[in-house]
mmCIF file of C-alpha atoms in Angstrom:
data_model
loop_
_atom_site.group_PDB
_atom_site.id
_atom_site.type_symbol
_atom_site.label_atom_id
_atom_site.label_comp_id
_atom_site.label_asym_id
_atom_site.label_seq_id
_atom_site.Cartn_x
_atom_site.Cartn_y
_atom_site.Cartn_z
ATOM 1 C CA MET A 242 21.489 204.380 152.922
ATOM 2 C CA ASN A 243 22.643 201.606 155.278
ATOM 3 C CA LYS A 244 23.809 198.300 153.865
ATOM 4 C CA TYR A 245 23.921 195.035 155.774
ATOM 5 C CA PHE A 246 25.199 191.537 155.141
ATOM 6 C CA LEU A 247 22.636 188.736 154.866
ATOM 7 C CA ALA A 248 24.330 185.329 155.103
ATOM 8 C CA LYS A 249 22.934 182.476 152.994
ATOM 9 C CA GLU A 250 22.398 180.327 156.080
ATOM 10 C CA LYS A 251 20.042 182.991 157.449
ATOM 11 C CA LEU A 252 17.845 182.977 154.341
ATOM 12 C CA PRO A 253 15.641 179.988 155.293
ATOM 13 C CA ARG A 254 14.733 181.738 158.555
ATOM 14 C CA LEU A 255 14.073 184.996 156.698
ATOM 15 C CA PHE A 256 11.835 183.238 154.157
ATOM 16 C CA GLU A 257 9.902 181.608 157.005
ATOM 17 C CA LEU A 258 9.362 185.034 158.581
ATOM 18 C CA ILE A 259 8.119 186.428 155.279
ATOM 19 C CA MET A 260 5.804 183.471 154.624
ATOM 20 C CA ALA A 261 4.291 183.829 158.114
ATOM 21 C CA ASP A 262 2.294 186.885 157.009
ATOM 22 C CA SER A 263 2.819 187.255 153.234
ATOM 23 C CA CYS A 264 2.861 185.298 150.020
ATOM 24 C CA LEU A 265 6.506 184.885 148.987
ATOM 25 C CA VAL A 266 6.989 184.837 145.198
ATOM 26 C CA ALA A 267 10.534 184.143 144.007
ATOM 27 C CA PRO A 268 12.473 182.593 141.122
ATOM 28 C CA ARG A 269 12.249 178.796 141.182
ATOM 29 C CA GLN A 270 14.104 176.323 139.008
ATOM 30 C CA ILE A 271 11.617 174.595 136.715
ATOM 31 C CA SER A 272 14.077 172.549 134.639
ATOM 32 C CA GLY A 273 17.717 172.847 133.575
ATOM 33 C CA HIS A 274 18.481 176.545 133.164
ATOM 34 C CA ARG A 275 14.802 177.493 133.161
ATOM 35 C CA TYR A 276 13.553 179.593 136.086
ATOM 36 C CA LEU A 277 10.127 181.086 136.694
ATOM 37 C CA PHE A 278 8.717 183.303 139.419
ATOM 38 C CA ALA A 279 6.258 181.261 141.469
ATOM 39 C CA PRO A 280 4.820 181.169 145.009
ATOM 40 C CA VAL A 281 7.203 179.561 147.488
ATOM 41 C CA LEU A 282 6.034 176.875 149.896
ATOM 42 C CA GLN A 283 9.428 175.889 151.314
ATOM 43 C CA ALA A 284 12.516 178.071 151.729
ATOM 44 C CA GLU A 285 14.795 175.750 149.749
ATOM 45 C CA GLU A 286 12.654 176.264 146.636
ATOM 46 C CA VAL A 287 14.037 179.799 146.139
ATOM 47 C CA ALA A 288 16.720 179.989 143.425
ATOM 48 C CA LEU A 289 19.443 182.288 144.735
ATOM 49 C CA ASP A 290 21.825 182.074 141.779
ATOM 50 C CA TYR A 291 20.067 182.416 138.452
ATOM 51 C CA THR A 292 20.734 184.490 135.330
ATOM 52 C CA ASN A 293 17.190 185.629 134.595
ATOM 53 C CA SER A 294 13.739 184.099 134.674
ATOM 54 C CA HIS A 295 12.219 182.541 131.551
ATOM 55 C CA LEU A 296 9.239 184.907 131.873
ATOM 56 C CA PRO A 297 9.089 188.210 133.760
ATOM 57 C CA PRO A 298 7.360 188.540 137.146
ATOM 58 C CA LYS A 299 4.779 191.048 135.828
ATOM 59 C CA ASN A 300 2.203 188.242 136.104
ATOM 60 C CA TYR A 301 2.061 188.921 139.857
ATOM 61 C CA LEU A 302 0.999 192.541 139.347
ATOM 62 C CA PHE A 303 -0.873 192.131 136.070
ATOM 63 C CA PRO A 304 -2.028 188.474 135.907
ATOM 64 C CA GLN A 305 -2.390 186.701 132.586
ATOM 65 C CA THR A 306 -6.031 186.028 133.490
ATOM 66 C CA GLN A 307 -7.691 188.059 136.230
ATOM 67 C CA ALA A 308 -11.226 188.242 137.576
ATOM 68 C CA MET A 309 -12.347 191.881 137.505
ATOM 69 C CA PHE A 310 -15.706 191.615 139.279
ATOM 70 C CA LEU A 311 -18.729 189.378 139.828
ATOM 71 C CA PHE A 312 -22.143 190.278 138.446
ATOM 72 C CA GLN A 313 -25.594 189.065 139.357
ATOM 73 C CA GLN A 314 -28.934 189.946 137.849
ATOM 74 C CA GLY A 315 -31.476 190.546 140.623
ATOM 75 C CA GLU A 316 -35.033 191.729 140.572
ATOM 76 C CA GLY A 317 -34.820 194.684 138.245
ATOM 77 C CA GLU A 318 -31.184 195.444 139.010
ATOM 78 C CA LEU A 319 -27.665 194.294 138.225
ATOM 79 C CA ARG A 320 -25.476 193.787 141.286
ATOM 80 C CA ILE A 321 -21.694 194.135 140.986
ATOM 81 C CA SER A 322 -19.301 192.863 143.663
ATOM 82 C CA PRO A 323 -15.476 192.768 143.931
ATOM 83 C CA ALA A 324 -13.721 189.628 142.722
ATOM 84 C CA GLY A 325 -11.390 189.493 145.745
ATOM 85 C CA ALA A 326 -8.675 191.380 147.566
ATOM 86 C CA ALA A 327 -4.982 191.265 146.717
ATOM 87 C CA SER A 328 -2.929 189.367 149.276
ATOM 88 C CA ARG A 329 0.181 190.823 150.868
ATOM 89 C CA THR A 330 3.097 189.675 148.697
ATOM 90 C CA VAL A 331 6.879 189.849 148.702
ATOM 91 C CA LEU A 332 8.276 189.610 145.173
ATOM 92 C CA TRP A 333 11.847 188.429 145.764
ATOM 93 C CA GLY A 334 14.895 188.447 143.495
ATOM 94 C CA ILE A 335 13.696 190.730 140.683
ATOM 95 C CA ARG A 336 16.414 191.622 138.180
ATOM 96 C CA PRO A 337 16.937 195.348 137.368
ATOM 97 C CA CYS A 338 15.399 194.930 133.875
ATOM 98 C CA ASP A 339 12.166 193.680 135.422
ATOM 99 C CA LEU A 340 12.207 196.432 138.064
ATOM 100 C CA GLN A 341 12.554 198.900 135.213
ATOM 101 C CA ALA A 342 9.602 197.212 133.504
ATOM 102 C CA ILE A 343 7.442 197.791 136.588
ATOM 103 C CA ASN A 344 8.548 201.439 136.498
ATOM 104 C CA ALA A 345 7.314 201.506 132.878
ATOM 105 C CA LEU A 346 3.995 199.826 133.735
ATOM 106 C CA ASP A 347 3.191 202.101 136.689
ATOM 107 C CA PRO A 348 2.273 205.212 134.637
ATOM 108 C CA VAL A 349 0.117 203.055 132.347
ATOM 109 C CA PHE A 350 -1.992 201.722 135.208
ATOM 110 C CA PHE A 351 -1.746 204.801 137.478
ATOM 111 C CA GLY A 352 -2.528 207.267 134.671
ATOM 112 C CA ASP A 353 -5.612 209.399 134.010
ATOM 113 C CA TYR A 354 -7.819 206.365 134.667
ATOM 114 C CA PRO A 355 -6.118 204.461 137.525
ATOM 115 C CA ASP A 356 -6.561 200.709 137.360
ATOM 116 C CA PRO A 357 -7.842 199.531 140.782
ATOM 117 C CA LEU A 358 -6.817 195.900 140.195
ATOM 118 C CA TYR A 359 -3.187 196.789 139.444
ATOM 119 C CA ARG A 360 -3.068 199.405 142.196
ATOM 120 C CA GLN A 361 -4.328 196.950 144.806
ATOM 121 C CA LYS A 362 -1.624 194.433 143.938
ATOM 122 C CA ARG A 363 1.109 197.068 143.585
ATOM 123 C CA GLU A 364 0.329 198.616 146.968
ATOM 124 C CA ASN A 365 0.377 195.199 148.642
ATOM 125 C CA THR A 366 3.640 194.037 147.092
ATOM 126 C CA LEU A 367 7.152 194.565 148.443
ATOM 127 C CA LEU A 368 9.662 194.562 145.583
ATOM 128 C CA VAL A 369 13.019 192.973 146.443
ATOM 129 C CA GLY A 370 15.480 193.436 143.590
ATOM 130 C CA GLN A 371 18.628 191.424 142.950
ATOM 131 C CA ALA A 372 21.586 192.902 141.086
ATOM 132 C CA CYS A 373 22.856 190.955 138.061
ATOM 133 C CA ASP A 374 26.299 189.465 138.554
ATOM 134 C CA ARG A 375 26.120 187.327 135.364
ATOM 135 C CA PRO A 376 24.094 188.997 132.572
ATOM 136 C CA ALA A 377 22.941 186.748 129.730
ATOM 137 C CA ALA A 378 24.291 187.062 126.187
ATOM 138 C CA GLN A 379 20.982 188.617 125.031
ATOM 139 C CA CYS A 380 20.961 191.369 127.702
ATOM 140 C CA PHE A 381 21.276 194.983 126.545
ATOM 141 C CA CYS A 382 19.791 196.937 129.468
ATOM 142 C CA SER A 383 22.600 199.541 129.377
ATOM 143 C CA THR A 384 21.101 200.783 126.110
ATOM 144 C CA PHE A 385 18.255 202.330 128.089
ATOM 145 C CA GLY A 386 20.320 204.130 130.723
ATOM 146 C CA TYR A 387 20.510 201.674 133.591
ATOM 147 C CA GLY A 388 22.484 198.520 134.310
ATOM 148 C CA PRO A 389 22.988 195.320 136.305
ATOM 149 C CA ASP A 390 23.294 197.221 139.608
ATOM 150 C CA SER A 391 20.294 199.576 139.147
ATOM 151 C CA SER A 392 17.911 199.800 142.077
ATOM 152 C CA ALA A 393 15.256 202.089 140.551
ATOM 153 C CA GLY A 394 11.845 200.842 141.611
ATOM 154 C CA ALA A 395 13.081 198.458 144.305
ATOM 155 C CA ASP A 396 11.957 198.664 147.930
ATOM 156 C CA ILE A 397 14.953 196.534 148.889
ATOM 157 C CA MET A 398 17.986 195.538 146.832
ATOM 158 C CA LEU A 399 20.224 192.468 147.108
ATOM 159 C CA TYR A 400 23.842 192.469 145.927
ATOM 160 C CA PRO A 401 25.418 188.992 145.587
ATOM 161 C CA CYS A 402 28.711 188.430 147.390
ATOM 162 C CA THR A 403 30.611 185.487 148.835
ATOM 163 C CA GLY A 404 28.466 183.694 151.402
ATOM 164 C CA GLY A 405 25.304 185.732 150.871
ATOM 165 C CA PHE A 406 24.106 189.175 149.874
ATOM 166 C CA LEU A 407 24.617 192.775 150.794
ATOM 167 C CA ILE A 408 21.146 194.157 151.385
ATOM 168 C CA ALA A 409 19.854 197.749 151.461
ATOM 169 C CA ALA A 410 16.491 199.543 151.591
ATOM 170 C CA PHE A 411 15.433 202.096 148.974
ATOM 171 C CA SER A 412 11.948 203.086 150.178
ATOM 172 C CA PRO A 413 10.179 203.667 153.513
ATOM 173 C CA ARG A 414 8.397 200.345 153.005
ATOM 174 C CA GLY A 415 11.765 198.673 152.421
ATOM 175 C CA GLU A 416 13.245 200.298 155.525
ATOM 176 C CA GLU A 417 10.329 199.022 157.601
ATOM 177 C CA ALA A 418 10.833 195.468 156.321
ATOM 178 C CA LEU A 419 14.593 195.622 156.839
ATOM 179 C CA ALA A 420 14.078 196.823 160.419
ATOM 180 C CA SER A 421 11.957 193.747 161.135
ATOM 181 C CA TRP A 422 14.674 191.499 159.639
ATOM 182 C CA GLN A 423 17.430 193.218 161.645
ATOM 183 C CA PRO A 424 18.228 190.227 163.956
ATOM 184 C CA LEU A 425 19.278 188.259 160.847
ATOM 185 C CA LEU A 426 21.589 190.955 159.454
ATOM 186 C CA LEU A 427 25.258 191.726 160.084
ATOM 187 C CA PRO A 428 27.412 194.812 159.501
ATOM 188 C CA VAL A 429 29.122 194.983 156.100
ATOM 189 C CA ARG A 430 32.895 194.511 155.966
ATOM 190 C CA PRO A 431 34.940 196.750 153.606
ATOM 191 C CA GLU A 432 36.172 193.757 151.593
ATOM 192 C CA GLN A 433 32.545 192.743 150.923
ATOM 193 C CA GLU A 434 31.764 196.213 149.527
ATOM 194 C CA GLN A 435 34.880 195.971 147.377
ATOM 195 C CA GLU A 436 33.938 192.511 146.082
ATOM 196 C CA VAL A 437 30.421 193.647 145.127
ATOM 197 C CA GLY A 438 31.784 196.742 143.380
ATOM 198 C CA GLN A 439 34.229 194.684 141.316
ATOM 199 C CA THR A 440 31.627 192.034 140.427
ATOM 200 C CA LEU A 441 29.061 194.562 139.255
ATOM 201 C CA ALA A 442 31.659 196.543 137.307
ATOM 202 C CA VAL A 443 32.539 193.367 135.352
ATOM 203 C CA ALA A 444 28.829 192.627 134.845
ATOM 204 C CA SER A 445 28.202 196.140 133.514
ATOM 205 C CA GLN A 446 31.019 195.762 130.992
ATOM 206 C CA ALA A 447 29.516 192.471 129.797
ATOM 207 C CA VAL A 448 26.165 194.054 128.867
ATOM 208 C CA LYS A 449 25.821 195.160 125.262
ATOM 209 C CA LYS A 450 25.027 198.875 124.867
ATOM 210 C CA LEU A 451 23.392 199.972 121.624
ATOM 211 C CA ASP A 452 23.402 203.479 120.201
ATOM 212 C CA LEU A 453 19.838 204.838 120.075
ATOM 213 C CA ASN A 454 20.762 208.287 118.780
ATOM 214 C CA GLY A 455 18.518 209.219 115.872
ATOM 215 C CA VAL A 456 16.325 206.104 116.077
ATOM 216 C CA LYS A 457 13.274 207.716 117.699
ATOM 217 C CA GLU A 458 13.694 210.842 115.582
ATOM 218 C CA TRP A 459 13.617 208.671 112.449
ATOM 219 C CA LEU A 460 10.514 206.833 113.681
ATOM 220 C CA ASP A 461 8.850 210.200 114.432
ATOM 221 C CA LYS A 462 9.111 211.105 110.738
ATOM 222 C CA ASN A 463 8.716 207.739 109.046
ATOM 223 C CA PHE A 464 5.488 205.986 109.929
ATOM 224 C CA GLN A 465 5.336 204.410 106.481
ATOM 225 C CA SER A 466 8.439 202.442 105.535
ATOM 226 C CA PRO A 467 9.093 199.342 103.392
ATOM 227 C CA TYR A 468 11.385 198.140 106.213
ATOM 228 C CA TRP A 469 8.398 196.699 108.146
ATOM 229 C CA THR A 470 7.083 194.815 105.102
ATOM 230 C CA GLU A 471 10.479 193.204 104.601
ATOM 231 C CA LEU A 472 10.741 192.280 108.298
ATOM 232 C CA ALA A 473 7.200 190.867 108.302
ATOM 233 C CA ARG A 474 8.196 188.191 105.763
ATOM 234 C CA ARG A 475 9.952 186.387 108.650
ATOM 235 C CA CYS A 476 7.379 186.963 111.411
ATOM 236 C CA LEU A 477 4.981 184.114 112.253
ATOM 237 C CA GLY A 478 2.638 186.331 114.291
ATOM 238 C CA CYS A 479 2.835 183.870 117.192
ATOM 239 C CA GLY A 480 2.891 186.647 119.825
ATOM 240 C CA ILE A 481 5.620 185.077 122.010
ATOM 241 C CA CYS A 482 7.480 188.422 121.941
ATOM 242 C CA THR A 483 4.529 190.170 123.598
ATOM 243 C CA TYR A 484 3.747 187.420 126.112
ATOM 244 C CA SER A 485 7.374 187.254 127.258
ATOM 245 C CA CYS A 486 7.816 191.049 127.318
ATOM 246 C CA PRO A 487 7.930 192.597 130.813
ATOM 247 C CA THR A 488 6.315 195.855 129.617
ATOM 248 C CA CYS A 489 3.564 194.657 127.228
ATOM 249 C CA HIS A 490 0.212 195.269 128.880
ATOM 250 C CA CYS A 491 -2.602 194.857 126.321
ATOM 251 C CA PHE A 492 -5.589 192.837 127.435
ATOM 252 C CA ASP A 493 -9.014 191.681 126.313
ATOM 253 C CA ILE A 494 -12.170 191.527 128.436
ATOM 254 C CA PHE A 495 -14.729 188.734 128.457
ATOM 255 C CA ASP A 496 -17.609 187.488 130.599
ATOM 256 C CA TYR A 497 -17.958 183.948 131.857
ATOM 257 C CA SER A 498 -21.304 182.697 133.088
ATOM 258 C CA ARG A 499 -22.579 179.236 133.988
ATOM 259 C CA LYS A 500 -25.960 180.629 134.886
ATOM 260 C CA GLN A 501 -27.682 183.229 132.808
ATOM 261 C CA GLU A 502 -28.308 185.525 135.762
ATOM 262 C CA GLU A 503 -24.752 185.614 137.208
ATOM 263 C CA GLY A 504 -21.140 185.417 136.175
ATOM 264 C CA VAL A 505 -17.620 186.842 136.311
ATOM 265 C CA ARG A 506 -15.962 189.456 134.135
ATOM 266 C CA TYR A 507 -12.321 188.585 133.395
ATOM 267 C CA ARG A 508 -9.485 190.237 131.583
ATOM 268 C CA GLY A 509 -6.724 188.294 129.871
ATOM 269 C CA TRP A 510 -3.503 189.230 128.124
ATOM 270 C CA ASP A 511 -3.847 189.996 124.446
ATOM 271 C CA SER A 512 -1.237 190.715 121.779
ATOM 272 C CA CYS A 513 -0.928 193.418 119.141
ATOM 273 C CA MET A 514 0.682 190.732 116.973
ATOM 274 C CA PHE A 515 -2.655 188.948 116.554
ATOM 275 C CA ALA A 516 -4.765 189.734 113.468
ATOM 276 C CA ASP A 517 -7.989 190.303 115.415
ATOM 277 C CA PHE A 518 -6.426 192.522 118.098
ATOM 278 C CA THR A 519 -7.601 195.716 116.372
ATOM 279 C CA LEU A 520 -10.443 194.164 114.360
ATOM 280 C CA MET A 521 -13.537 196.308 114.827
ATOM 281 C CA ALA A 522 -17.160 195.179 114.998
ATOM 282 C CA GLY A 523 -17.864 196.641 111.562
ATOM 283 C CA GLY A 524 -15.064 194.579 109.992
ATOM 284 C CA HIS A 525 -12.475 197.365 109.612
ATOM 285 C CA ASN A 526 -8.963 196.632 110.857
ATOM 286 C CA PRO A 527 -6.524 199.572 111.105
ATOM 287 C CA ARG A 528 -3.611 197.089 111.236
ATOM 288 C CA PRO A 529 -4.700 194.695 108.512
ATOM 289 C CA ASP A 530 -1.395 192.933 107.874
ATOM 290 C CA ARG A 531 1.608 191.614 109.746
ATOM 291 C CA ALA A 532 3.823 194.517 108.676
ATOM 292 C CA ALA A 533 1.456 197.012 110.332
ATOM 293 C CA ARG A 534 1.351 194.909 113.488
ATOM 294 C CA LEU A 535 5.141 194.536 113.641
ATOM 295 C CA ARG A 536 5.538 198.272 113.136
ATOM 296 C CA ASN A 537 3.164 198.952 115.994
ATOM 297 C CA ARG A 538 5.064 196.641 118.328
ATOM 298 C CA PHE A 539 8.458 198.200 117.686
ATOM 299 C CA MET A 540 7.076 201.745 117.545
ATOM 300 C CA HIS A 541 5.628 201.062 120.977
ATOM 301 C CA LYS A 542 8.980 199.877 122.328
ATOM 302 C CA LEU A 543 11.076 202.677 120.816
ATOM 303 C CA LYS A 544 8.715 205.645 120.401
ATOM 304 C CA TYR A 545 5.141 205.545 121.736
ATOM 305 C CA HIS A 546 6.014 204.752 125.381
ATOM 306 C CA LEU A 547 8.648 207.486 125.311
ATOM 307 C CA ASP A 548 6.116 209.953 123.859
ATOM 308 C CA ARG A 549 3.519 209.163 126.500
ATOM 309 C CA TYR A 550 5.583 208.558 129.658
ATOM 310 C CA ASN A 551 9.148 209.633 128.884
ATOM 311 C CA LEU A 552 10.194 206.039 129.553
ATOM 312 C CA ALA A 553 11.395 203.450 127.060
ATOM 313 C CA GLY A 554 8.962 200.626 126.315
ATOM 314 C CA CYS A 555 11.859 198.165 126.191
ATOM 315 C CA THR A 556 14.109 197.289 129.134
ATOM 316 C CA GLY A 557 16.734 195.250 127.262
ATOM 317 C CA CYS A 558 15.928 192.004 129.090
ATOM 318 C CA GLY A 559 16.482 190.037 125.861
ATOM 319 C CA ARG A 560 13.606 187.568 126.372
ATOM 320 C CA CYS A 561 12.007 188.271 122.979
ATOM 321 C CA VAL A 562 15.440 187.797 121.375
ATOM 322 C CA ARG A 563 15.857 184.415 123.052
ATOM 323 C CA LEU A 564 12.331 183.117 122.438
ATOM 324 C CA CYS A 565 11.469 184.314 118.916
ATOM 325 C CA PRO A 566 11.236 181.140 116.760
ATOM 326 C CA VAL A 567 12.453 182.988 113.638
ATOM 327 C CA ASN A 568 15.184 185.053 115.337
ATOM 328 C CA ILE A 569 13.644 188.498 114.955
ATOM 329 C CA ASP A 570 16.020 190.480 117.144
ATOM 330 C CA ILE A 571 15.144 193.966 118.430
ATOM 331 C CA ARG A 572 18.884 194.694 118.737
ATOM 332 C CA GLU A 573 19.269 194.150 114.985
ATOM 333 C CA ILE A 574 16.206 196.295 114.334
ATOM 334 C CA ILE A 575 17.687 199.137 116.381
ATOM 335 C CA SER A 576 20.937 198.821 114.404
ATOM 336 C CA ASP A 577 19.028 198.735 111.085
ATOM 337 C CA LEU A 578 16.981 201.823 111.981
ATOM 338 C CA LYS A 579 20.114 203.574 113.207
ATOM 339 C CA GLU A 580 21.821 202.852 109.888
ATOM 340 C CA VAL A 581 18.822 204.093 107.887
ATOM 341 C CA ALA A 582 18.598 207.236 110.046
ATOM 342 C CA THR A 583 22.318 207.934 109.577
ATOM 343 C CA ARG A 584 22.098 207.421 105.813
ATOM 344 C CA GLU A 585 19.236 209.865 105.470
#
């Protein structure tokens, strides 16, 4: 793997090159310390030094609302046509937790029934990761076996250093892009490698690592537990934890039609924290109360995704910890379950 140095003063030119044939999506400062991934129109809009985005960038692979197809009733037949093609996109500055989330989403959408909408966007998107040099207080990514310098899932990775970034490719698609950016890159000096190594070592030490030993095994054997009822007394069921989660992927499907004979089928994010999420047409609801819905959410993060894909359903990004209005904290839940498992 070859690393290069990309100076900050070269970035505007690089962003112009990218925007000449692709949609550039990058973290942008919305207000104060709040950053969101959004399409870039001018190079100076890209936030180069941010802790983490308020919401994850999964919206650009799995949009909150997405047209699935158009339908039209003809003479004795129903015609279906595609809703549109995915544009070529460069997703810039993704933190390792959100790269790991895309790794967790891939087997969901590329599974036994591949999702053509996700696949089209995924295949047309170059993922440029950015190592974390200043993890937030809520971050606990090390719990799940990776850290602030992890490159898993990235086509290209950026490593912050004085005056710019070290940059390296991690996939054939990344190597192709890096080759086209070569006139803007410089050789790496040994002191730059040393600086990056020291910075990321400090960042790794700053990330909280929880002990998961015994937690999944306890969940395997204890579907019914009064713990969830007690926890549910605090939950408002607002769903912010699922909407801010980089790995949650539930959606609903609905048709929109201005004319009776034609319309569009959409899908939109849904949440297992909502009472009607599992409500069936006959009136039965297998998760009739908030305790059952909370249990499902945390079982999904700590057990179900592992069972199905051998990948954790949580990446330790800490967004749900930061945004929950009643301070339900998955780190505390892991500690509680660990304590219960140890006691038993």
